[in-house]
Amino acid sequence: AFASLVHVREALTRLFREEQKGTSQYILVAVGASTQMLQDSTTDPSEVLRAVEGKDFEKLFLGGRQSSTQAELLDFRRALDEARSACDNAEPQCESMKLNLPARANQIASQERISTLSFLSQFRSLIQGLARGTERRTIVLFSDGFQLVPGKEAFELLAAYFPGMPFIPLRTVDRMQELEPILHLAANSNIPIYTIDSRGLYTSGLYGASNPGGVAAVMPAVLSVVNQSASAAADTLSEIAAATGGTAFQDNNNILNGLERALADGRQYYVLAYVPGGPRSDGTFHSISVRMRESNLVVNAKRGYWASAN
């Protein structure tokens, strides 16, 4: 979203104004329906700063599919409000307005699926490229989060507005499985992914400027759906970080702090290795637990690995 992009840009600008040139290498990439290289590999922080302050960075939000999906959901809520008001007032167009709503929910679900698949495809390609390297590689992912169950919010909104509507095709929307092999690749390639929720401090959808309001009788249920959807988007970012040995920074307006922590972890670290006691090439996930004797110390490590089945 545009407001989130502004906050991310401010944090990156502050960081790279203070960053000193050394042995670290940086790349700046925009990943969405396509991948745009904003700054190729460089050891010069001033080059990254120029990219962050450049016009290409300003244009990123214009092609943001996530913003488009959110706009569709807001329009859908307005249509739901109009239909519910018409039915509450026993207006003759009530039934015809209701009939159009399931098709719109299906359309939003399809759009979300296509958008997420495009992003995941590009994200996988980025990780595959980094996996060919041998030095320490860290990804810092700025994102507003995303759903792995496309259409869930739209169908739950439909049920909140018309709970007794018998012909709602409220099918069980499946969780997308395409993220899991990407996490396998990153974890097995020792590429931790630090995720920073660019929405900052969470607030209820009731107080958002984009909240269109609506029929008072259904607002508690509607806000519950909206808040749960926002939480699910953050959960996806947490899952990405946990699976790869990174850290998820969320519900905080200090985006710079999360960014500084991610870079510091990438520069100062220990490498631990071990050999399993027996054949484990079964293609399944195997947990790893790293503990410290000193209770005041904290270890940040990936939670396990996927044993190759070939």
Short mmCIF file of C-alpha atoms in Angstrom, two decimals:
data_model
loop_
_atom_site.label_atom_id
_atom_site.label_comp_id
_atom_site.label_asym_id
_atom_site.label_seq_id
_atom_site.Cartn_x
_atom_site.Cartn_y
_atom_site.Cartn_z
CA ALA A 1 0.00 0.00 0.00
CA PHE A 2 1.14 3.56 -0.68
CA ALA A 3 1.29 4.62 3.00
CA SER A 4 3.34 1.53 3.87
CA LEU A 5 5.72 2.17 0.98
CA VAL A 6 6.34 5.69 2.29
CA HIS A 7 7.31 4.32 5.73
CA VAL A 8 9.59 1.69 4.21
CA ARG A 9 11.29 4.31 2.08
CA GLU A 10 11.90 6.53 5.10
CA ALA A 11 13.49 3.64 7.02
CA LEU A 12 15.72 2.62 4.10
CA THR A 13 16.78 6.23 3.55
CA ARG A 14 17.78 6.69 7.19
CA LEU A 15 19.66 3.40 7.22
CA PHE A 16 21.71 3.92 4.07
CA ARG A 17 22.56 7.51 4.94
CA GLU A 18 24.40 6.15 7.99
CA GLU A 19 25.63 2.85 6.52
CA GLN A 20 29.40 2.71 6.06
CA LYS A 21 31.03 1.17 3.01
CA GLY A 22 32.66 -2.16 3.76
CA THR A 23 32.57 -5.77 2.62
CA SER A 24 28.79 -6.16 2.73
CA GLN A 25 26.98 -6.40 -0.59
CA TYR A 26 23.44 -5.19 -1.17
CA ILE A 27 20.78 -5.66 -3.80
CA LEU A 28 17.42 -3.90 -3.85
CA VAL A 29 14.62 -5.76 -5.60
CA ALA A 30 10.89 -5.19 -6.02
CA VAL A 31 9.08 -8.53 -6.21
CA GLY A 32 5.46 -8.81 -7.34
CA ALA A 33 3.85 -9.98 -10.55
CA SER A 34 7.33 -9.41 -11.97
CA THR A 35 10.76 -8.72 -10.51
CA GLN A 36 12.36 -5.31 -10.88
CA MET A 37 16.02 -4.87 -10.01
CA LEU A 38 16.24 -1.40 -8.45
CA GLN A 39 19.90 -1.75 -7.48
CA ASP A 40 22.17 -4.59 -8.57
CA SER A 41 24.87 -5.98 -6.29
CA THR A 42 27.01 -3.22 -4.79
CA THR A 43 29.20 -2.63 -1.75
CA ASP A 44 28.49 1.11 -1.84
CA PRO A 45 25.58 2.17 0.43
CA SER A 46 25.30 5.49 -1.42
CA GLU A 47 24.28 3.64 -4.59
CA VAL A 48 21.47 1.92 -2.69
CA LEU A 49 20.43 5.29 -1.26
CA ARG A 50 20.19 6.77 -4.75
CA ALA A 51 17.98 3.86 -5.80
CA VAL A 52 15.71 4.33 -2.78
CA GLU A 53 15.38 8.04 -3.51
CA GLY A 54 14.94 7.50 -7.26
CA LYS A 55 11.78 7.70 -9.37
CA ASP A 56 11.62 3.95 -9.99
CA PHE A 57 11.07 3.42 -6.29
CA GLU A 58 8.26 6.00 -6.30
CA LYS A 59 6.45 4.09 -9.02
CA LEU A 60 6.36 0.78 -7.14
CA PHE A 61 2.99 1.28 -5.52
CA LEU A 62 1.32 2.05 -8.85
CA GLY A 63 1.70 -1.56 -9.96
CA GLY A 64 0.87 -3.07 -6.59
CA ARG A 65 -1.65 -5.85 -7.01
CA GLN A 66 -2.23 -5.99 -3.28
CA SER A 67 -3.60 -2.43 -3.38
CA SER A 68 -5.84 -3.45 -6.27
CA THR A 69 -7.21 -6.41 -4.31
CA GLN A 70 -7.91 -4.24 -1.28
CA ALA A 71 -9.77 -1.79 -3.51
CA GLU A 72 -11.88 -4.67 -4.84
CA LEU A 73 -12.70 -5.76 -1.30
CA LEU A 74 -13.77 -2.23 -0.35
CA ASP A 75 -16.03 -2.04 -3.40
CA PHE A 76 -17.43 -5.44 -2.46
CA ARG A 77 -18.22 -4.23 1.04
CA ARG A 78 -20.06 -1.26 -0.40
CA ALA A 79 -22.10 -3.59 -2.59
CA LEU A 80 -22.84 -5.75 0.46
CA ASP A 81 -23.96 -2.67 2.40
CA GLU A 82 -26.25 -1.55 -0.39
CA ALA A 83 -27.79 -5.01 -0.74
CA ARG A 84 -28.26 -5.44 3.01
CA SER A 85 -29.86 -1.98 3.30
CA ALA A 86 -32.20 -2.77 0.40
CA CYS A 87 -33.25 -6.04 2.04
CA ASP A 88 -33.67 -4.49 5.50
CA ASN A 89 -35.96 -1.89 3.94
CA ALA A 90 -37.87 -4.53 1.93
CA GLU A 91 -36.97 -2.85 -1.35
CA PRO A 92 -37.91 -4.78 -4.53
CA GLN A 93 -34.31 -4.96 -5.85
CA CYS A 94 -33.13 -6.85 -2.75
CA GLU A 95 -33.06 -10.33 -4.29
CA SER A 96 -31.46 -9.30 -7.57
CA MET A 97 -28.69 -7.45 -5.70
CA LYS A 98 -28.01 -10.51 -3.53
CA LEU A 99 -27.78 -12.79 -6.54
CA ASN A 100 -24.73 -10.90 -7.89
CA LEU A 101 -22.71 -11.09 -4.68
CA PRO A 102 -21.41 -14.71 -4.76
CA ALA A 103 -20.02 -14.19 -8.27
CA ARG A 104 -18.14 -11.10 -7.08
CA ALA A 105 -16.69 -13.06 -4.15
CA ASN A 106 -15.51 -15.75 -6.56
CA GLN A 107 -13.93 -13.09 -8.76
CA ILE A 108 -12.01 -11.64 -5.81
CA ALA A 109 -10.83 -15.14 -4.83
CA SER A 110 -9.54 -15.77 -8.35
CA GLN A 111 -7.78 -12.40 -8.43
CA GLU A 112 -6.11 -13.07 -5.06
CA ARG A 113 -4.95 -16.51 -6.17
CA ILE A 114 -3.42 -15.17 -9.40
CA SER A 115 -1.71 -12.32 -7.54
CA THR A 116 -0.25 -14.58 -4.87
CA LEU A 117 0.91 -17.18 -7.39
CA SER A 118 2.69 -14.46 -9.39
CA PHE A 119 4.46 -13.17 -6.31
CA LEU A 120 5.48 -16.63 -5.09
CA SER A 121 6.85 -17.54 -8.51
CA GLN A 122 9.02 -14.42 -8.61
CA PHE A 123 10.08 -14.86 -4.98
CA ARG A 124 11.16 -18.45 -5.66
CA SER A 125 13.26 -17.32 -8.63
CA LEU A 126 14.99 -14.72 -6.46
CA ILE A 127 15.86 -17.33 -3.80
CA GLN A 128 17.07 -19.78 -6.47
CA GLY A 129 19.48 -17.13 -7.71
CA LEU A 130 20.79 -16.42 -4.20
CA ALA A 131 21.06 -20.15 -3.43
CA ARG A 132 23.87 -20.46 -5.98
CA GLY A 133 26.12 -18.35 -3.78
CA THR A 134 28.24 -19.65 -0.91
CA GLU A 135 28.68 -16.55 1.26
CA ARG A 136 26.26 -15.44 3.96
CA ARG A 137 23.01 -14.35 2.31
CA THR A 138 20.13 -12.66 4.13
CA ILE A 139 16.79 -11.54 2.70
CA VAL A 140 14.87 -8.71 4.32
CA LEU A 141 11.30 -8.83 3.06
CA PHE A 142 9.13 -5.75 3.45
CA SER A 143 5.48 -6.62 2.95
CA ASP A 144 1.95 -5.82 4.10
CA GLY A 145 1.49 -9.58 4.36
CA PHE A 146 -0.69 -11.80 2.22
CA GLN A 147 -3.30 -14.52 2.56
CA LEU A 148 -2.63 -18.15 1.73
CA VAL A 149 -6.37 -18.84 1.52
CA PRO A 150 -7.51 -16.70 -1.43
CA GLY A 151 -11.08 -15.44 -1.21
CA LYS A 152 -11.49 -16.28 2.47
CA GLU A 153 -12.15 -12.67 3.51
CA ALA A 154 -14.62 -12.06 0.67
CA PHE A 155 -16.67 -15.19 1.43
CA GLU A 156 -16.63 -14.53 5.17
CA LEU A 157 -17.84 -10.97 4.55
CA LEU A 158 -20.65 -12.38 2.46
CA ALA A 159 -21.64 -14.72 5.30
CA ALA A 160 -21.44 -11.86 7.83
CA TYR A 161 -23.86 -9.69 5.84
CA PHE A 162 -26.25 -12.49 4.89
CA PRO A 163 -25.85 -15.34 7.42
CA GLY A 164 -29.17 -16.94 6.49
CA MET A 165 -28.70 -16.84 2.73
CA PRO A 166 -29.13 -20.47 1.61
CA PHE A 167 -27.53 -20.23 -1.81
CA ILE A 168 -24.19 -18.74 -0.81
CA PRO A 169 -21.54 -21.00 -2.43
CA LEU A 170 -19.43 -20.69 0.72
CA ARG A 171 -17.09 -23.37 -0.41
CA THR A 172 -14.12 -24.33 1.73
CA VAL A 173 -11.33 -22.38 0.08
CA ASP A 174 -8.09 -24.31 0.15
CA ARG A 175 -4.83 -23.07 1.60
CA MET A 176 -2.27 -22.55 -1.14
CA GLN A 177 0.65 -25.00 -0.94
CA GLU A 178 3.08 -23.14 -3.19
CA LEU A 179 4.83 -21.33 -0.32
CA GLU A 180 6.11 -24.49 1.40
CA PRO A 181 8.67 -25.58 -1.24
CA ILE A 182 10.01 -22.02 -1.32
CA LEU A 183 10.63 -22.19 2.43
CA HIS A 184 12.29 -25.58 1.95
CA LEU A 185 14.65 -24.06 -0.61
CA ALA A 186 15.57 -21.06 1.55
CA ALA A 187 16.08 -23.11 4.72
CA ASN A 188 18.13 -25.82 3.05
CA SER A 189 20.23 -23.14 1.29
CA ASN A 190 20.86 -21.39 4.63
CA ILE A 191 19.16 -18.18 3.53
CA PRO A 192 17.34 -16.66 6.51
CA ILE A 193 14.42 -14.40 5.61
CA TYR A 194 13.68 -11.51 7.96
CA THR A 195 10.16 -10.21 7.45
CA ILE A 196 9.08 -6.68 8.30
CA ASP A 197 5.34 -5.98 8.32
CA SER A 198 5.26 -2.60 6.61
CA ARG A 199 1.78 -1.80 7.97
CA GLY A 200 3.42 -0.86 11.28
CA LEU A 201 1.36 -0.77 14.46
CA TYR A 202 -1.87 -2.71 14.09
CA THR A 203 -5.17 -0.96 14.70
CA SER A 204 -8.72 -2.19 14.35
CA GLY A 205 -10.28 -1.78 10.91
CA LEU A 206 -12.92 0.35 12.63
CA TYR A 207 -10.42 3.21 12.88
CA GLY A 208 -8.93 2.93 9.40
CA ALA A 209 -9.47 5.84 7.04
CA SER A 210 -10.49 3.36 4.35
CA ASN A 211 -13.28 1.88 6.45
CA PRO A 212 -16.47 2.62 4.48
CA GLY A 213 -18.73 2.10 7.47
CA GLY A 214 -21.92 0.17 6.85
CA VAL A 215 -25.04 -1.34 8.31
CA ALA A 216 -24.76 -1.09 12.09
CA ALA A 217 -26.32 -4.51 12.76
CA VAL A 218 -23.56 -6.41 10.96
CA MET A 219 -20.58 -4.21 11.82
CA PRO A 220 -19.27 -6.34 14.75
CA ALA A 221 -19.17 -9.44 12.52
CA VAL A 222 -17.66 -7.48 9.62
CA LEU A 223 -14.90 -5.98 11.76
CA SER A 224 -14.11 -9.43 13.16
CA VAL A 225 -13.61 -10.72 9.61
CA VAL A 226 -11.44 -7.75 8.61
CA ASN A 227 -9.27 -7.99 11.73
CA GLN A 228 -8.82 -11.75 11.37
CA SER A 229 -7.80 -11.28 7.75
CA ALA A 230 -5.19 -8.68 8.72
CA SER A 231 -3.86 -11.03 11.40
CA ALA A 232 -3.67 -13.93 8.91
CA ALA A 233 -1.60 -11.77 6.54
CA ALA A 234 0.87 -11.13 9.37
CA ASP A 235 0.91 -14.83 10.28
CA THR A 236 2.19 -15.65 6.78
CA LEU A 237 5.16 -13.34 7.30
CA SER A 238 5.84 -14.93 10.69
CA GLU A 239 5.76 -18.37 9.11
CA ILE A 240 8.29 -17.35 6.46
CA ALA A 241 10.72 -16.01 9.06
CA ALA A 242 10.37 -18.93 11.47
CA ALA A 243 10.89 -21.57 8.81
CA THR A 244 14.09 -20.03 7.50
CA GLY A 245 15.80 -18.89 10.71
CA GLY A 246 14.92 -15.22 10.38
CA THR A 247 12.88 -12.95 12.65
CA ALA A 248 9.46 -11.42 12.03
CA PHE A 249 9.09 -7.77 12.99
CA GLN A 250 5.47 -6.72 13.26
CA ASP A 251 2.97 -4.53 15.10
CA ASN A 252 5.58 -1.80 15.45
CA ASN A 253 6.01 1.55 13.73
CA ASN A 254 9.80 1.47 14.17
CA ILE A 255 10.55 -0.22 10.86
CA LEU A 256 14.15 1.03 10.99
CA ASN A 257 14.80 -0.99 14.15
CA GLY A 258 13.78 -4.22 12.46
CA LEU A 259 15.92 -3.41 9.44
CA GLU A 260 18.99 -2.66 11.58
CA ARG A 261 18.52 -5.92 13.51
CA ALA A 262 18.29 -7.94 10.29
CA LEU A 263 21.51 -6.46 8.92
CA ALA A 264 23.34 -6.92 12.23
CA ASP A 265 22.36 -10.59 12.38
CA GLY A 266 23.70 -11.05 8.86
CA ARG A 267 27.10 -9.70 9.87
CA GLN A 268 27.67 -11.40 13.21
CA TYR A 269 26.73 -15.05 13.51
CA TYR A 270 27.92 -18.54 14.35
CA VAL A 271 27.78 -21.55 12.06
CA LEU A 272 26.76 -24.83 13.71
CA ALA A 273 26.61 -28.17 11.91
CA TYR A 274 25.78 -31.73 12.80
CA VAL A 275 25.31 -35.11 11.11
CA PRO A 276 22.07 -37.06 11.78
CA GLY A 277 22.56 -40.41 13.49
CA GLY A 278 20.99 -42.48 10.71
CA PRO A 279 19.50 -42.34 7.21
CA ARG A 280 17.01 -39.47 7.16
CA SER A 281 16.49 -38.84 3.43
CA ASP A 282 12.75 -39.37 3.64
CA GLY A 283 11.59 -36.01 2.27
CA THR A 284 10.02 -34.99 5.59
CA PHE A 285 10.69 -32.12 7.97
CA HIS A 286 13.09 -32.74 10.85
CA SER A 287 13.17 -30.35 13.79
CA ILE A 288 16.32 -28.73 15.13
CA SER A 289 16.50 -27.21 18.60
CA VAL A 290 19.44 -25.06 19.69
CA ARG A 291 19.54 -24.17 23.39
CA MET A 292 21.92 -22.15 25.53
CA ARG A 293 23.04 -22.96 29.05
CA GLU A 294 22.84 -19.30 29.98
CA SER A 295 19.16 -18.46 30.43
CA ASN A 296 19.68 -14.79 29.54
CA LEU A 297 20.95 -15.64 26.02
CA VAL A 298 18.67 -16.17 23.04
CA VAL A 299 19.44 -18.20 19.91
CA ASN A 300 17.88 -17.34 16.58
CA ALA A 301 18.21 -20.36 14.29
CA LYS A 302 16.14 -22.14 11.70
CA ARG A 303 13.71 -24.60 13.25
CA GLY A 304 14.72 -27.59 11.13
CA TYR A 305 15.34 -28.94 7.67
CA TRP A 306 13.60 -30.94 4.97
CA ALA A 307 15.53 -34.13 4.22
CA SER A 308 15.92 -34.62 0.49
CA ALA A 309 14.15 -37.72 -0.75
CA ASN A 310 16.43 -38.27 -3.76
#
